[in-house]
PDB file of C-alpha atoms in Angstrom:
ATOM      1  CA  MET A 143     -17.255 -16.179 -20.207  1.00  0.00           C
ATOM      2  CA  THR A 144     -15.774 -13.661 -22.221  1.00  0.00           C
ATOM      3  CA  ALA A 145     -11.996 -13.888 -22.626  1.00  0.00           C
ATOM      4  CA  PRO A 146      -9.418 -10.843 -21.580  1.00  0.00           C
ATOM      5  CA  GLU A 147      -9.190  -8.665 -24.110  1.00  0.00           C
ATOM      6  CA  ASP A 148      -8.063  -9.562 -27.804  1.00  0.00           C
ATOM      7  CA  GLN A 149      -4.902  -7.350 -28.205  1.00  0.00           C
ATOM      8  CA  SER A 150      -4.697  -7.688 -32.091  1.00  0.00           C
ATOM      9  CA  THR A 151      -6.503  -4.366 -32.326  1.00  0.00           C
ATOM     10  CA  PRO A 152      -4.706  -1.513 -30.191  1.00  0.00           C
ATOM     11  CA  LEU A 153      -6.540  -0.400 -27.271  1.00  0.00           C
ATOM     12  CA  PRO A 154      -6.220   3.039 -25.447  1.00  0.00           C
ATOM     13  CA  ASN A 155      -4.169   2.963 -22.474  1.00  0.00           C
ATOM     14  CA  PHE A 156      -7.320   3.238 -20.287  1.00  0.00           C
ATOM     15  CA  ILE A 157      -8.213   0.035 -20.914  1.00  0.00           C
ATOM     16  CA  GLN A 158      -5.119  -1.882 -22.113  1.00  0.00           C
ATOM     17  CA  ALA A 159      -3.989  -4.964 -20.978  1.00  0.00           C
ATOM     18  CA  GLN A 160      -1.123  -5.613 -22.213  1.00  0.00           C
ATOM     19  CA  ASN A 161       1.257  -6.138 -19.399  1.00  0.00           C
ATOM     20  CA  LEU A 162      -0.887  -8.334 -17.450  1.00  0.00           C
ATOM     21  CA  THR A 163       0.941 -11.024 -15.043  1.00  0.00           C
ATOM     22  CA  ASP A 164       0.912 -14.405 -15.552  1.00  0.00           C
ATOM     23  CA  GLU A 165      -1.140 -15.237 -12.698  1.00  0.00           C
ATOM     24  CA  CYS A 166      -3.614 -12.191 -13.687  1.00  0.00           C
ATOM     25  CA  ARG A 167      -4.355 -13.975 -16.612  1.00  0.00           C
ATOM     26  CA  GLN A 168      -4.944 -17.325 -15.091  1.00  0.00           C
ATOM     27  CA  LEU A 169      -7.339 -15.747 -12.717  1.00  0.00           C
ATOM     28  CA  LEU A 170      -9.416 -13.954 -15.223  1.00  0.00           C
ATOM     29  CA  LEU A 171      -9.869 -17.215 -17.034  1.00  0.00           C
ATOM     30  CA  SER A 172     -11.333 -18.328 -13.988  1.00  0.00           C
ATOM     31  CA  LEU A 173     -13.544 -15.653 -13.171  1.00  0.00           C
ATOM     32  CA  PRO A 174     -17.277 -14.866 -14.770  1.00  0.00           C
ATOM     33  CA  SER A 175     -16.903 -11.774 -17.325  1.00  0.00           C
ATOM     34  CA  GLU A 176     -19.516  -9.925 -19.022  1.00  0.00           C
ATOM     35  CA  LYS A 177     -18.591  -6.975 -21.974  1.00  0.00           C
ATOM     36  CA  GLY A 178     -17.487  -3.820 -20.182  1.00  0.00           C
ATOM     37  CA  TRP A 179     -18.952  -0.532 -20.452  1.00  0.00           C
ATOM     38  CA  TRP A 180     -15.907   0.924 -22.174  1.00  0.00           C
ATOM     39  CA  SER A 181     -14.074  -1.610 -22.379  1.00  0.00           C
ATOM     40  CA  PRO A 182     -14.438  -5.456 -23.835  1.00  0.00           C
ATOM     41  CA  SER A 183     -14.121  -7.160 -20.676  1.00  0.00           C
ATOM     42  CA  ILE A 184     -15.325  -6.497 -16.791  1.00  0.00           C
ATOM     43  CA  HIS A 185     -14.805  -9.584 -14.439  1.00  0.00           C
ATOM     44  CA  LEU A 186     -16.259 -10.439 -11.199  1.00  0.00           C
ATOM     45  CA  TYR A 187     -13.939 -10.739  -8.433  1.00  0.00           C
ATOM     46  CA  GLN A 188     -14.642 -11.190  -4.627  1.00  0.00           C
ATOM     47  CA  GLY A 189     -18.116  -9.909  -5.412  1.00  0.00           C
ATOM     48  CA  PHE A 190     -17.252  -6.853  -7.352  1.00  0.00           C
ATOM     49  CA  TRP A 191     -17.031  -6.074 -11.142  1.00  0.00           C
ATOM     50  CA  HIS A 192     -13.474  -4.701 -12.326  1.00  0.00           C
ATOM     51  CA  LYS A 193     -12.072  -3.721 -15.767  1.00  0.00           C
ATOM     52  CA  THR A 194      -9.118  -6.013 -17.040  1.00  0.00           C
ATOM     53  CA  ARG A 195      -6.639  -2.986 -17.078  1.00  0.00           C
ATOM     54  CA  PHE A 196      -7.237  -3.019 -13.147  1.00  0.00           C
ATOM     55  CA  MET A 197      -7.185  -6.573 -12.024  1.00  0.00           C
ATOM     56  CA  ASP A 198      -3.300  -6.356 -11.434  1.00  0.00           C
ATOM     57  CA  GLY A 199      -3.926  -3.544  -9.608  1.00  0.00           C
ATOM     58  CA  VAL A 200      -6.416  -5.062  -7.231  1.00  0.00           C
ATOM     59  CA  LEU A 201      -4.374  -7.761  -6.628  1.00  0.00           C
ATOM     60  CA  SER A 202      -1.108  -6.098  -6.425  1.00  0.00           C
ATOM     61  CA  THR A 203      -2.511  -3.670  -3.880  1.00  0.00           C
ATOM     62  CA  GLN A 204      -4.257  -6.676  -1.768  1.00  0.00           C
ATOM     63  CA  ARG A 205      -1.004  -8.493  -1.609  1.00  0.00           C
ATOM     64  CA  ASN A 206       1.813  -5.530  -1.133  1.00  0.00           C
ATOM     65  CA  PHE A 207       0.300  -2.109   0.309  1.00  0.00           C
ATOM     66  CA  LYS A 208       1.209  -2.106   3.643  1.00  0.00           C
ATOM     67  CA  ALA A 209      -0.784   0.578   5.306  1.00  0.00           C
ATOM     68  CA  LEU A 210       0.551   2.812   8.151  1.00  0.00           C
ATOM     69  CA  ASP A 211      -1.088   4.171  11.183  1.00  0.00           C
ATOM     70  CA  SER A 212      -1.046   7.288  10.055  1.00  0.00           C
ATOM     71  CA  ASP A 213      -2.559   7.226   6.450  1.00  0.00           C
ATOM     72  CA  VAL A 214      -5.647   8.165   5.234  1.00  0.00           C
ATOM     73  CA  LEU A 215      -7.554   6.662   2.293  1.00  0.00           C
ATOM     74  CA  LEU A 216     -10.339   8.491   0.712  1.00  0.00           C
ATOM     75  CA  ILE A 217     -12.378   5.774  -0.529  1.00  0.00           C
ATOM     76  CA  THR A 218     -15.574   5.808  -3.445  1.00  0.00           C
ATOM     77  CA  THR A 219     -17.116   4.054  -6.376  1.00  0.00           C
ATOM     78  CA  PRO A 220     -16.401   5.971  -9.678  1.00  0.00           C
ATOM     79  CA  LYS A 221     -18.074   9.446 -10.109  1.00  0.00           C
ATOM     80  CA  SER A 222     -19.037   9.787  -6.559  1.00  0.00           C
ATOM     81  CA  GLY A 223     -17.149  13.322  -6.317  1.00  0.00           C
ATOM     82  CA  THR A 224     -13.826  11.690  -6.113  1.00  0.00           C
ATOM     83  CA  THR A 225     -11.846  14.352  -7.682  1.00  0.00           C
ATOM     84  CA  TRP A 226     -13.464  17.331  -5.515  1.00  0.00           C
ATOM     85  CA  LEU A 227     -13.012  15.057  -2.405  1.00  0.00           C
ATOM     86  CA  LYS A 228      -9.288  14.676  -2.960  1.00  0.00           C
ATOM     87  CA  ALA A 229      -8.645  18.268  -3.245  1.00  0.00           C
ATOM     88  CA  LEU A 230     -10.562  19.110  -0.005  1.00  0.00           C
ATOM     89  CA  LEU A 231      -8.393  16.410   1.713  1.00  0.00           C
ATOM     90  CA  PHE A 232      -5.255  17.062   0.601  1.00  0.00           C
ATOM     91  CA  ALA A 233      -5.893  20.891   1.062  1.00  0.00           C
ATOM     92  CA  LEU A 234      -7.185  20.177   4.715  1.00  0.00           C
ATOM     93  CA  LEU A 235      -4.334  18.054   5.819  1.00  0.00           C
ATOM     94  CA  ASN A 236      -1.438  20.055   4.070  1.00  0.00           C
ATOM     95  CA  ARG A 237      -3.272  23.492   5.100  1.00  0.00           C
ATOM     96  CA  PRO A 238      -0.152  24.150   7.386  1.00  0.00           C
ATOM     97  CA  SER A 239       2.569  23.771   4.587  1.00  0.00           C
ATOM     98  CA  TYR A 240       1.386  25.309   1.610  1.00  0.00           C
ATOM     99  CA  SER A 241      -1.210  28.053   2.487  1.00  0.00           C
ATOM    100  CA  ARG A 242      -1.759  30.480  -0.228  1.00  0.00           C
ATOM    101  CA  SER A 243       1.469  30.160  -1.927  1.00  0.00           C
ATOM    102  CA  SER A 244       1.874  30.093  -5.814  1.00  0.00           C
ATOM    103  CA  ASN A 245       3.302  26.852  -5.509  1.00  0.00           C
ATOM    104  CA  TYR A 246       0.624  25.169  -4.007  1.00  0.00           C
ATOM    105  CA  PRO A 247       0.429  21.704  -5.786  1.00  0.00           C
ATOM    106  CA  LEU A 248      -3.385  21.880  -6.700  1.00  0.00           C
ATOM    107  CA  PHE A 249      -2.530  24.836  -8.731  1.00  0.00           C
ATOM    108  CA  HIS A 250       0.022  23.168 -11.521  1.00  0.00           C
ATOM    109  CA  LYS A 251      -1.286  19.368 -10.766  1.00  0.00           C
ATOM    110  CA  SER A 252      -4.708  17.689 -11.227  1.00  0.00           C
ATOM    111  CA  PRO A 253      -6.238  16.389  -7.712  1.00  0.00           C
ATOM    112  CA  HIS A 254      -5.671  12.844  -9.222  1.00  0.00           C
ATOM    113  CA  GLU A 255      -2.002  13.585  -9.651  1.00  0.00           C
ATOM    114  CA  VAL A 256      -1.479  14.799  -5.813  1.00  0.00           C
ATOM    115  CA  VAL A 257      -3.570  12.048  -4.245  1.00  0.00           C
ATOM    116  CA  ARG A 258      -2.663   8.850  -6.187  1.00  0.00           C
ATOM    117  CA  SER A 259      -5.192   6.018  -6.500  1.00  0.00           C
ATOM    118  CA  LEU A 260      -4.182   2.739  -5.380  1.00  0.00           C
ATOM    119  CA  GLU A 261      -5.075   0.197  -7.452  1.00  0.00           C
ATOM    120  CA  VAL A 262      -5.994   2.182 -10.539  1.00  0.00           C
ATOM    121  CA  ASP A 263      -2.327   3.871 -10.773  1.00  0.00           C
ATOM    122  CA  LEU A 264       0.167   3.221  -7.982  1.00  0.00           C
ATOM    123  CA  TYR A 265      -0.498  -0.845  -8.335  1.00  0.00           C
ATOM    124  CA  VAL A 266      -1.598  -1.141 -11.507  1.00  0.00           C
ATOM    125  CA  ASP A 267       1.542  -1.423 -13.233  1.00  0.00           C
ATOM    126  CA  ASN A 268       4.356  -1.803 -10.398  1.00  0.00           C
ATOM    127  CA  PRO A 269       4.101  -4.289  -7.677  1.00  0.00           C
ATOM    128  CA  ASP A 270       6.421  -2.394  -5.717  1.00  0.00           C
ATOM    129  CA  PRO A 271       5.763   1.436  -6.288  1.00  0.00           C
ATOM    130  CA  ASP A 272       8.043   3.987  -4.398  1.00  0.00           C
ATOM    131  CA  LEU A 273       6.405   5.606  -1.498  1.00  0.00           C
ATOM    132  CA  SER A 274       8.911   6.985   0.194  1.00  0.00           C
ATOM    133  CA  SER A 275       8.080  10.666  -1.383  1.00  0.00           C
ATOM    134  CA  ILE A 276       4.965  10.825   0.264  1.00  0.00           C
ATOM    135  CA  SER A 277       4.848  12.628   3.431  1.00  0.00           C
ATOM    136  CA  SER A 278       3.283  11.820   6.458  1.00  0.00           C
ATOM    137  CA  PRO A 279       0.434  11.267   6.669  1.00  0.00           C
ATOM    138  CA  ARG A 280      -0.057   9.574   3.277  1.00  0.00           C
ATOM    139  CA  LEU A 281      -3.086  10.487   1.654  1.00  0.00           C
ATOM    140  CA  PHE A 282      -4.259   7.826  -1.208  1.00  0.00           C
ATOM    141  CA  SER A 283      -7.575   7.251  -2.880  1.00  0.00           C
ATOM    142  CA  SER A 284      -9.020   4.006  -3.843  1.00  0.00           C
ATOM    143  CA  HIS A 285     -12.372   2.076  -5.335  1.00  0.00           C
ATOM    144  CA  LEU A 286     -12.009  -1.172  -3.893  1.00  0.00           C
ATOM    145  CA  PRO A 287     -14.780  -2.477  -1.813  1.00  0.00           C
ATOM    146  CA  PHE A 288     -14.434  -3.071   1.809  1.00  0.00           C
ATOM    147  CA  GLY A 289     -14.047  -6.758   1.956  1.00  0.00           C
ATOM    148  CA  SER A 290     -11.336  -6.322  -0.841  1.00  0.00           C
ATOM    149  CA  LEU A 291      -9.063  -3.779   1.015  1.00  0.00           C
ATOM    150  CA  PRO A 292      -5.703  -4.796   2.128  1.00  0.00           C
ATOM    151  CA  GLU A 293      -5.341  -6.730   5.461  1.00  0.00           C
ATOM    152  CA  SER A 294      -2.915  -3.993   6.565  1.00  0.00           C
ATOM    153  CA  VAL A 295      -5.705  -1.313   5.769  1.00  0.00           C
ATOM    154  CA  VAL A 296      -8.124  -3.203   8.165  1.00  0.00           C
ATOM    155  CA  SER A 297      -5.551  -4.139  10.929  1.00  0.00           C
ATOM    156  CA  SER A 298      -3.928  -0.703  11.141  1.00  0.00           C
ATOM    157  CA  LYS A 299      -5.034   2.345  13.028  1.00  0.00           C
ATOM    158  CA  CYS A 300      -5.552   4.174   9.449  1.00  0.00           C
ATOM    159  CA  LYS A 301      -8.730   6.176   8.881  1.00  0.00           C
ATOM    160  CA  LEU A 302     -11.252   5.775   5.659  1.00  0.00           C
ATOM    161  CA  VAL A 303     -13.122   8.481   4.503  1.00  0.00           C
ATOM    162  CA  TYR A 304     -16.255   7.163   2.405  1.00  0.00           C
ATOM    163  CA  LEU A 305     -18.073   9.328   0.017  1.00  0.00           C
ATOM    164  CA  CYS A 306     -21.081   8.271  -1.503  1.00  0.00           C
ATOM    165  CA  ARG A 307     -23.584   9.700  -3.883  1.00  0.00           C
ATOM    166  CA  ASN A 308     -27.265   9.467  -4.848  1.00  0.00           C
ATOM    167  CA  PRO A 309     -27.230   6.416  -7.588  1.00  0.00           C
ATOM    168  CA  LYS A 310     -29.054   8.572  -9.948  1.00  0.00           C
ATOM    169  CA  ASP A 311     -26.477  11.204 -10.353  1.00  0.00           C
ATOM    170  CA  THR A 312     -23.511   8.381  -9.969  1.00  0.00           C
ATOM    171  CA  PHE A 313     -24.910   6.617 -12.769  1.00  0.00           C
ATOM    172  CA  VAL A 314     -25.418   9.700 -15.293  1.00  0.00           C
ATOM    173  CA  SER A 315     -21.943  11.064 -14.003  1.00  0.00           C
ATOM    174  CA  LEU A 316     -20.354   7.794 -14.989  1.00  0.00           C
ATOM    175  CA  TRP A 317     -22.369   7.069 -18.159  1.00  0.00           C
ATOM    176  CA  HIS A 318     -21.716  10.667 -19.655  1.00  0.00           C
ATOM    177  CA  PHE A 319     -17.810   9.899 -18.494  1.00  0.00           C
ATOM    178  CA  MET A 320     -17.872   6.819 -20.011  1.00  0.00           C
ATOM    179  CA  ASN A 321     -18.863   8.131 -23.588  1.00  0.00           C
ATOM    180  CA  GLN A 322     -16.782  10.776 -23.345  1.00  0.00           C
ATOM    181  CA  VAL A 323     -13.646   8.160 -23.033  1.00  0.00           C
ATOM    182  CA  ARG A 324     -15.014   5.924 -25.630  1.00  0.00           C
ATOM    183  CA  LEU A 325     -15.505   8.987 -28.072  1.00  0.00           C
ATOM    184  CA  GLU A 326     -12.148  10.516 -27.803  1.00  0.00           C
ATOM    185  CA  ASP A 327     -10.702   7.009 -28.393  1.00  0.00           C
ATOM    186  CA  ASN A 328     -13.046   6.585 -31.552  1.00  0.00           C
ATOM    187  CA  LEU A 329     -14.902   3.530 -29.478  1.00  0.00           C
ATOM    188  CA  GLY A 330     -18.057   4.963 -30.380  1.00  0.00           C
ATOM    189  CA  ALA A 331     -21.012   5.849 -27.758  1.00  0.00           C
ATOM    190  CA  ASN A 332     -22.534   3.276 -25.560  1.00  0.00           C
ATOM    191  CA  PRO A 333     -26.166   3.675 -25.510  1.00  0.00           C
ATOM    192  CA  MET A 334     -27.897   5.091 -22.368  1.00  0.00           C
ATOM    193  CA  GLU A 335     -30.401   2.123 -21.830  1.00  0.00           C
ATOM    194  CA  GLU A 336     -27.793  -0.421 -22.346  1.00  0.00           C
ATOM    195  CA  ALA A 337     -25.676   0.990 -19.615  1.00  0.00           C
ATOM    196  CA  PHE A 338     -28.571   1.211 -17.197  1.00  0.00           C
ATOM    197  CA  GLU A 339     -29.559  -2.315 -17.729  1.00  0.00           C
ATOM    198  CA  MET A 340     -26.098  -3.182 -16.219  1.00  0.00           C
ATOM    199  CA  PHE A 341     -25.851  -0.484 -13.529  1.00  0.00           C
ATOM    200  CA  CYS A 342     -28.993  -1.889 -12.441  1.00  0.00           C
ATOM    201  CA  ARG A 343     -27.839  -5.579 -12.830  1.00  0.00           C
ATOM    202  CA  GLY A 344     -24.487  -3.780 -10.894  1.00  0.00           C
ATOM    203  CA  VAL A 345     -22.626  -4.813 -13.239  1.00  0.00           C
ATOM    204  CA  SER A 346     -20.456  -1.599 -13.358  1.00  0.00           C
ATOM    205  CA  ALA A 347     -16.951  -0.862 -12.293  1.00  0.00           C
ATOM    206  CA  PHE A 348     -16.543  -1.659  -9.015  1.00  0.00           C
ATOM    207  CA  GLY A 349     -19.839  -2.559  -8.467  1.00  0.00           C
ATOM    208  CA  PRO A 350     -22.643  -3.226  -7.494  1.00  0.00           C
ATOM    209  CA  PHE A 351     -23.122   0.198  -6.350  1.00  0.00           C
ATOM    210  CA  TRP A 352     -25.232  -0.831  -3.580  1.00  0.00           C
ATOM    211  CA  ASP A 353     -22.976  -3.382  -2.307  1.00  0.00           C
ATOM    212  CA  HIS A 354     -20.344  -0.907  -2.212  1.00  0.00           C
ATOM    213  CA  VAL A 355     -22.276   1.566  -0.373  1.00  0.00           C
ATOM    214  CA  LEU A 356     -23.581  -0.893   2.196  1.00  0.00           C
ATOM    215  CA  GLY A 357     -19.828  -2.615   3.159  1.00  0.00           C
ATOM    216  CA  TYR A 358     -18.600   1.031   4.270  1.00  0.00           C
ATOM    217  CA  TYR A 359     -21.839   2.265   5.399  1.00  0.00           C
ATOM    218  CA  LYS A 360     -21.960  -0.521   8.011  1.00  0.00           C
ATOM    219  CA  ALA A 361     -18.322  -0.605   8.622  1.00  0.00           C
ATOM    220  CA  SER A 362     -18.520   3.054   9.766  1.00  0.00           C
ATOM    221  CA  LEU A 363     -21.118   1.849  12.185  1.00  0.00           C
ATOM    222  CA  GLU A 364     -18.984  -0.798  13.496  1.00  0.00           C
ATOM    223  CA  MET A 365     -15.742   1.146  13.710  1.00  0.00           C
ATOM    224  CA  PRO A 366     -16.870   5.495  13.717  1.00  0.00           C
ATOM    225  CA  ASN A 367     -13.260   6.104  14.638  1.00  0.00           C
ATOM    226  CA  LYS A 368     -12.172   4.395  11.759  1.00  0.00           C
ATOM    227  CA  VAL A 369     -14.396   4.952   8.852  1.00  0.00           C
ATOM    228  CA  MET A 370     -16.574   8.182   8.194  1.00  0.00           C
ATOM    229  CA  PHE A 371     -19.068   7.900   6.172  1.00  0.00           C
ATOM    230  CA  LEU A 372     -20.032  10.979   3.730  1.00  0.00           C
ATOM    231  CA  LYS A 373     -22.694  11.726   1.381  1.00  0.00           C
ATOM    232  CA  TYR A 374     -21.986  14.010  -1.473  1.00  0.00           C
ATOM    233  CA  GLU A 375     -25.234  15.775  -1.093  1.00  0.00           C
ATOM    234  CA  ASP A 376     -24.750  16.653   2.238  1.00  0.00           C
ATOM    235  CA  MET A 377     -21.255  18.372   1.651  1.00  0.00           C
ATOM    236  CA  LYS A 378     -22.839  20.266  -1.239  1.00  0.00           C
ATOM    237  CA  GLU A 379     -25.904  21.627   1.196  1.00  0.00           C
ATOM    238  CA  ARG A 380     -23.425  21.861   3.983  1.00  0.00           C
ATOM    239  CA  PRO A 381     -19.921  22.347   2.860  1.00  0.00           C
ATOM    240  CA  VAL A 382     -18.637  24.065   6.470  1.00  0.00           C
ATOM    241  CA  GLU A 383     -20.125  21.618   8.388  1.00  0.00           C
ATOM    242  CA  GLU A 384     -18.960  18.749   6.909  1.00  0.00           C
ATOM    243  CA  LEU A 385     -15.544  19.699   6.420  1.00  0.00           C
ATOM    244  CA  ARG A 386     -15.275  20.648  10.409  1.00  0.00           C
ATOM    245  CA  ARG A 387     -16.806  16.926  10.719  1.00  0.00           C
ATOM    246  CA  VAL A 388     -13.695  15.348   8.253  1.00  0.00           C
ATOM    247  CA  ALA A 389     -11.352  17.472  10.215  1.00  0.00           C
ATOM    248  CA  GLY A 390     -11.991  16.565  13.394  1.00  0.00           C
ATOM    249  CA  PHE A 391     -12.412  12.764  12.324  1.00  0.00           C
ATOM    250  CA  LEU A 392      -8.744  13.230  11.118  1.00  0.00           C
ATOM    251  CA  GLY A 393      -7.406  14.599  13.941  1.00  0.00           C
ATOM    252  CA  CYS A 394      -6.333  18.607  12.481  1.00  0.00           C
ATOM    253  CA  PRO A 395      -9.882  20.303  13.621  1.00  0.00           C
ATOM    254  CA  PHE A 396     -10.167  23.760  12.829  1.00  0.00           C
ATOM    255  CA  SER A 397     -10.940  26.405  15.456  1.00  0.00           C
ATOM    256  CA  GLU A 398     -14.755  26.223  16.950  1.00  0.00           C
ATOM    257  CA  ASN A 399     -15.024  30.030  16.604  1.00  0.00           C
ATOM    258  CA  GLN A 400     -13.371  30.673  13.349  1.00  0.00           C
ATOM    259  CA  ASP A 401     -15.199  29.709   9.633  1.00  0.00           C
ATOM    260  CA  GLU A 402     -12.587  31.673   7.496  1.00  0.00           C
ATOM    261  CA  PRO A 403      -9.874  28.972   7.467  1.00  0.00           C
ATOM    262  CA  VAL A 404     -12.667  26.606   6.849  1.00  0.00           C
ATOM    263  CA  ASN A 405     -14.097  28.859   3.916  1.00  0.00           C
ATOM    264  CA  GLU A 406     -10.731  29.409   2.054  1.00  0.00           C
ATOM    265  CA  ILE A 407     -10.294  25.838   1.808  1.00  0.00           C
ATOM    266  CA  LEU A 408     -13.809  25.434   0.085  1.00  0.00           C
ATOM    267  CA  ARG A 409     -12.830  28.551  -2.187  1.00  0.00           C
ATOM    268  CA  LEU A 410      -9.448  26.874  -3.271  1.00  0.00           C
ATOM    269  CA  CYS A 411     -10.793  23.769  -4.019  1.00  0.00           C
ATOM    270  CA  SER A 412     -14.268  24.446  -5.494  1.00  0.00           C
ATOM    271  CA  PHE A 413     -15.696  22.892  -8.381  1.00  0.00           C
ATOM    272  CA  ASP A 414     -15.611  26.080 -10.457  1.00  0.00           C
ATOM    273  CA  ARG A 415     -12.020  27.589  -9.344  1.00  0.00           C
ATOM    274  CA  LEU A 416     -10.586  23.720 -10.389  1.00  0.00           C
ATOM    275  CA  SER A 417     -12.416  23.279 -13.412  1.00  0.00           C
ATOM    276  CA  ARG A 418     -11.345  26.479 -14.529  1.00  0.00           C
ATOM    277  CA  LEU A 419      -7.110  26.161 -13.887  1.00  0.00           C
ATOM    278  CA  GLU A 420      -5.601  25.430 -17.067  1.00  0.00           C
ATOM    279  CA  VAL A 421      -3.736  21.874 -15.184  1.00  0.00           C
ATOM    280  CA  ASN A 422      -7.287  20.506 -15.330  1.00  0.00           C
ATOM    281  CA  GLN A 423      -8.162  22.127 -18.863  1.00  0.00           C
ATOM    282  CA  ASN A 424      -5.704  20.444 -20.828  1.00  0.00           C
ATOM    283  CA  GLY A 425      -3.473  17.236 -20.678  1.00  0.00           C
ATOM    284  CA  LYS A 426      -4.029  13.676 -19.526  1.00  0.00           C
ATOM    285  CA  LEU A 427      -3.317  11.890 -16.635  1.00  0.00           C
ATOM    286  CA  TYR A 428      -1.529   8.432 -16.460  1.00  0.00           C
ATOM    287  CA  ASN A 429      -4.055   6.318 -17.565  1.00  0.00           C
ATOM    288  CA  GLY A 430      -4.545   8.562 -21.212  1.00  0.00           C
ATOM    289  CA  VAL A 431      -7.694  10.157 -19.687  1.00  0.00           C
ATOM    290  CA  ASP A 432      -8.350  13.733 -20.617  1.00  0.00           C
ATOM    291  CA  LYS A 433      -7.793  15.760 -17.227  1.00  0.00           C
ATOM    292  CA  LYS A 434     -11.013  17.992 -18.347  1.00  0.00           C
ATOM    293  CA  PHE A 435     -13.439  14.841 -18.803  1.00  0.00           C
ATOM    294  CA  PHE A 436     -13.380  14.601 -14.644  1.00  0.00           C
ATOM    295  CA  PHE A 437     -15.097  17.863 -14.343  1.00  0.00           C
ATOM    296  CA  ARG A 438     -18.813  18.320 -15.776  1.00  0.00           C
ATOM    297  CA  LYS A 439     -21.280  19.520 -13.594  1.00  0.00           C
ATOM    298  CA  GLY A 440     -20.782  18.398 -10.299  1.00  0.00           C
ATOM    299  CA  GLU A 441     -24.567  19.251  -9.708  1.00  0.00           C
ATOM    300  CA  VAL A 442     -26.753  17.343  -7.395  1.00  0.00           C
ATOM    301  CA  GLY A 443     -30.158  16.392  -9.212  1.00  0.00           C
ATOM    302  CA  ASP A 444     -28.245  16.795 -12.408  1.00  0.00           C
ATOM    303  CA  TRP A 445     -30.001  13.021 -13.204  1.00  0.00           C
ATOM    304  CA  ILE A 446     -33.576  14.572 -13.928  1.00  0.00           C
ATOM    305  CA  ASN A 447     -32.345  16.124 -17.181  1.00  0.00           C
ATOM    306  CA  ASN A 448     -30.833  12.810 -18.475  1.00  0.00           C
ATOM    307  CA  LEU A 449     -33.313   9.934 -16.976  1.00  0.00           C
ATOM    308  CA  SER A 450     -37.056   9.036 -17.929  1.00  0.00           C
ATOM    309  CA  PRO A 451     -39.151   8.912 -14.992  1.00  0.00           C
ATOM    310  CA  GLU A 452     -39.241   4.904 -15.390  1.00  0.00           C
ATOM    311  CA  MET A 453     -35.737   5.221 -14.764  1.00  0.00           C
ATOM    312  CA  ALA A 454     -35.340   7.181 -11.839  1.00  0.00           C
ATOM    313  CA  GLU A 455     -38.163   4.870 -10.800  1.00  0.00           C
ATOM    314  CA  ARG A 456     -36.433   1.501 -10.979  1.00  0.00           C
ATOM    315  CA  LEU A 457     -33.281   3.232  -9.530  1.00  0.00           C
ATOM    316  CA  ASP A 458     -35.441   4.383  -6.536  1.00  0.00           C
ATOM    317  CA  ARG A 459     -36.961   1.173  -6.123  1.00  0.00           C
ATOM    318  CA  ILE A 460     -33.944  -0.674  -6.219  1.00  0.00           C
ATOM    319  CA  THR A 461     -32.046   1.266  -3.633  1.00  0.00           C
ATOM    320  CA  GLU A 462     -35.302   1.423  -1.371  1.00  0.00           C
ATOM    321  CA  GLU A 463     -35.086  -2.235  -1.445  1.00  0.00           C
ATOM    322  CA  ARG A 464     -31.713  -2.510  -0.755  1.00  0.00           C
ATOM    323  CA  PHE A 465     -30.985  -0.012   2.048  1.00  0.00           C
ATOM    324  CA  SER A 466     -34.575  -0.736   3.721  1.00  0.00           C
ATOM    325  CA  GLY A 467     -34.170  -0.912   7.552  1.00  0.00           C
ATOM    326  CA  LEU A 468     -31.009   0.562   7.600  1.00  0.00           C
ATOM    327  CA  GLY A 469     -31.667   4.471   8.240  1.00  0.00           C
ATOM    328  CA  LEU A 470     -29.515   5.009   5.002  1.00  0.00           C
ATOM    329  CA  LYS A 471     -31.262   7.413   2.543  1.00  0.00           C
ATOM    330  CA  PHE A 472     -31.021   9.739  -0.361  1.00  0.00           C
TER     331      PHE A 472
END
């Protein structure tokens, strides 16, 4: 078992764990732990792996977040299109308020600043964050697996929009992101082969990937009025159709015969446009990570430029075994 991080050597804000509560520190000592991708330790809690830095946020979110019936939660595994979907959902839910105004928040703030994450942002250093300034419907994001959601989320009428991505592209995007952060903080690159083995074993942030996806896929079948299951590949291939589906699910549908309002949001939130905005090219987020690191390519199938045929075949085999008979394919 690996102990929580040794704080004798300063760590980047993104992975430091200097302010953990005593309760969290005691819990970490009892959890299975391994070396993390970009942090000294990663811990197995309720069947999923979490960085030391975020464990307080996970516990605090579970204990203290009180969902409202009107809330919307965007849920993803890391590097599954979170940044893009944050922008899309924000624009969708706020389209009457801002339209094309020069004061539009997405022109001046990162999508991660307009749609705050529960466990890795709002609750990570504060057990009781002030949410009073967030207008209804409140829009939050989370990477928490379905079984780890706060009780109020499950029992309320709030809506969950879940986005997943082909595990090959997810892994490649996660590995590139991880190494950008590591190199920026002088930690050295993590070899792809090492990270790949961990990902296949399920040892990655908020992983195992396949368990995370299955939790929300099954929930979407059991509670289709509460949980919407989306694929990144479908969003890229059929953006107008998929955004219409999301709008209908959230109770703010577009007019049937008008595609222009849909296309306007898609243009506003396109990867190319967002990535070129100054606010997404410069500066750092709350966790000390450069904003530009959240925009790499956003392409479907980029894994082919990074994975060996043997790696791709292995991930395909694991995916087929885990999703067999469920009608879930990538």
